[in-house]
Every structure is written in C-alpha cells, then in structure tokens.
mmCIF file of C-alpha atoms in Angstrom:
data_model
loop_
_atom_site.group_PDB
_atom_site.id
_atom_site.type_symbol
_atom_site.label_atom_id
_atom_site.label_comp_id
_atom_site.label_asym_id
_atom_site.label_seq_id
_atom_site.Cartn_x
_atom_site.Cartn_y
_atom_site.Cartn_z
ATOM 1 C CA MET A 1 0.000 0.000 0.000
ATOM 2 C CA ALA A 2 1.319 3.408 -0.933
ATOM 3 C CA VAL A 3 1.965 5.891 1.849
ATOM 4 C CA TYR A 4 1.433 9.603 1.295
ATOM 5 C CA LYS A 5 2.669 12.534 3.296
ATOM 6 C CA VAL A 6 0.080 15.211 3.931
ATOM 7 C CA ASN A 7 0.234 18.563 5.638
ATOM 8 C CA VAL A 8 -2.583 19.504 7.963
ATOM 9 C CA SER A 9 -3.131 22.470 10.238
ATOM 10 C CA LEU A 10 -4.307 21.658 13.745
ATOM 11 C CA PRO A 11 -4.778 23.777 16.857
ATOM 12 C CA GLU A 12 -1.797 23.658 19.217
ATOM 13 C CA GLU A 13 -3.905 22.241 22.057
ATOM 14 C CA LEU A 14 -5.153 19.382 19.868
ATOM 15 C CA VAL A 15 -1.597 18.525 18.802
ATOM 16 C CA SER A 16 -0.596 18.401 22.476
ATOM 17 C CA GLU A 17 -3.518 16.071 23.246
ATOM 18 C CA ILE A 18 -2.661 13.872 20.261
ATOM 19 C CA ASP A 19 0.983 13.676 21.318
ATOM 20 C CA GLU A 20 -0.006 12.754 24.879
ATOM 21 C CA ALA A 21 -2.492 10.083 23.791
ATOM 22 C CA ALA A 22 -0.087 8.675 21.200
ATOM 23 C CA GLY A 23 2.680 8.533 23.800
ATOM 24 C CA ASP A 24 0.407 6.716 26.260
ATOM 25 C CA LEU A 25 -0.274 4.130 23.560
ATOM 26 C CA GLY A 26 3.350 3.890 22.431
ATOM 27 C CA MET A 27 2.482 5.266 19.008
ATOM 28 C CA SER A 28 3.936 7.985 16.860
ATOM 29 C CA ARG A 29 1.895 11.102 16.167
ATOM 30 C CA SER A 30 1.600 10.037 12.530
ATOM 31 C CA GLY A 31 0.505 6.514 13.464
ATOM 32 C CA PHE A 32 -2.021 7.848 15.947
ATOM 33 C CA ILE A 33 -3.545 10.286 13.436
ATOM 34 C CA ALA A 34 -3.644 7.569 10.754
ATOM 35 C CA GLU A 35 -5.428 5.156 13.131
ATOM 36 C CA ALA A 36 -7.860 7.838 14.336
ATOM 37 C CA SER A 37 -8.626 8.866 10.746
ATOM 38 C CA SER A 38 -9.189 5.260 9.698
ATOM 39 C CA ARG A 39 -11.616 4.686 12.575
ATOM 40 C CA TYR A 40 -13.482 7.898 11.795
ATOM 41 C CA VAL A 41 -13.870 6.982 8.126
ATOM 42 C CA SER A 42 -15.143 3.538 9.158
ATOM 43 C CA ASP A 43 -17.646 5.134 11.546
ATOM 44 C CA ILE A 44 -18.900 7.423 8.770
ATOM 45 C CA LYS A 45 -19.368 4.471 6.412
ATOM 46 C CA ASN A 46 -21.180 2.468 9.095
ATOM 47 C CA LEU A 47 -23.420 5.418 9.872
ATOM 48 C CA SER A 48 -24.332 5.647 6.205
ATOM 49 C CA THR A 49 -25.107 1.911 6.219
ATOM 50 C CA GLU A 50 -27.241 2.319 9.337
ATOM 51 C CA GLU A 51 -29.083 5.241 7.769
ATOM 52 C CA ARG A 52 -29.769 3.221 4.615
ATOM 53 C CA ARG A 53 -30.934 0.260 6.703
ATOM 54 C CA SER A 54 -33.234 2.528 8.708
ATOM 55 C CA LYS A 55 -34.753 3.969 5.525
ATOM 56 C CA ASP A 56 -35.226 0.450 4.117
ATOM 57 C CA ILE A 57 -37.003 -0.620 7.312
ATOM 58 C CA GLN A 58 -39.252 2.441 7.237
ATOM 59 C CA ARG A 59 -40.104 1.763 3.584
ATOM 60 C CA ALA A 60 -40.901 -1.893 4.387
ATOM 61 C CA LEU A 61 -43.093 -0.910 7.333
ATOM 62 C CA ALA A 62 -45.004 1.520 5.128
ATOM 63 C CA GLY A 63 -45.498 -1.278 2.593
ATOM 64 C CA PHE A 64 -46.729 -3.650 5.287
ATOM 65 C CA ALA A 65 -49.144 -0.974 6.510
ATOM 66 C CA ARG A 66 -50.547 -0.586 2.974
ATOM 67 C CA ILE A 67 -50.925 -4.351 2.619
ATOM 68 C CA GLY A 68 -52.393 -4.675 6.103
ATOM 69 C CA SER A 69 -55.011 -2.021 5.423
ATOM 70 C CA LYS A 70 -56.325 -4.156 2.543
ATOM 71 C CA LEU A 71 -56.573 -7.422 4.504
ATOM 72 C CA THR A 72 -59.920 -8.614 5.757
ATOM 73 C CA GLU A 73 -60.376 -10.315 9.123
ATOM 74 C CA ARG A 74 -60.721 -13.602 7.222
ATOM 75 C CA ASP A 75 -57.375 -12.992 5.450
ATOM 76 C CA ILE A 76 -55.688 -12.375 8.794
ATOM 77 C CA GLN A 77 -57.208 -15.506 10.334
ATOM 78 C CA ASP A 78 -56.070 -17.545 7.314
ATOM 79 C CA LEU A 79 -52.510 -16.261 7.789
ATOM 80 C CA ILE A 80 -52.586 -17.140 11.493
ATOM 81 C CA ASP A 81 -53.926 -20.619 10.765
ATOM 82 C CA HIS A 82 -51.316 -21.175 8.061
ATOM 83 C CA THR A 83 -48.517 -20.066 10.411
ATOM 84 C CA ARG A 84 -49.759 -22.421 13.139
ATOM 85 C CA ARG A 85 -49.878 -25.357 10.710
ATOM 86 C CA ASP A 86 -46.295 -24.589 9.601
ATOM 87 C CA ARG A 87 -45.093 -24.471 13.197
ATOM 88 C CA GLU A 88 -46.819 -27.742 14.067
ATOM 89 C CA ARG A 89 -45.279 -29.398 11.003
ATOM 90 C CA ASP A 90 -41.766 -28.053 11.645
ATOM 91 C CA THR A 91 -41.624 -28.433 15.445
ATOM 92 C CA PRO A 92 -40.996 -31.860 17.002
ATOM 93 C CA GLY A 93 -44.004 -32.703 19.143
ATOM 94 C CA GLY A 94 -46.013 -29.869 17.606
ATOM 95 C CA TRP A 95 -46.082 -26.207 18.453
ATOM 96 C CA ARG A 96 -46.779 -25.265 22.064
ATOM 97 C CA ARG A 97 -46.957 -21.933 23.838
#
C-alpha cells in the first residue's frame, strides 16, 4: 500500500492532546492520526449503512401498513392458521406456547 505525506493544520492544544495520547499508547503522532482517521472513516461508512438500513425498514413498514389495510379479518385468520400449521409441522411434538 502506498503511503502519502500530507500537511494539515491543527490547533496547538489538539496537537498536544494527540501527542499525549499517542505517547500513552506507544504510538507515533503520525501513526495515531492515521489510526484515528481510519476509525473515523469507518464510523462514517457504518453510519451511512445504518441510515440506509433505517430507511429500508421504514419503507418496508409503510409497505406492510398498505398491505395490512387491505386485509380482511378472514385474510388475517387464514394467515394465522397457516402459520400455526407450519409451526406444528416443523416443530418436534407440535407447536406449544
């Protein structure tokens, strides 16, 4: 993997805190900043994934609500009965609460 040198401007107090934390961990300033940056980028990507997942769940729930609003009581009872039959078939000794 290629390594690039970059110049960044940081407040003096932050550099002092970075140096102290890096020293406590036995790391160089550069290594510490690289590790911190990598973790931050990973967090950002995960947040984006979580946001997408949340939107997908909300979209699915809205779809279920639309479907549910069209079901009759008989449809719902048929689904319950079907689910119970599946559980009884797939559970040794039958399904029990």
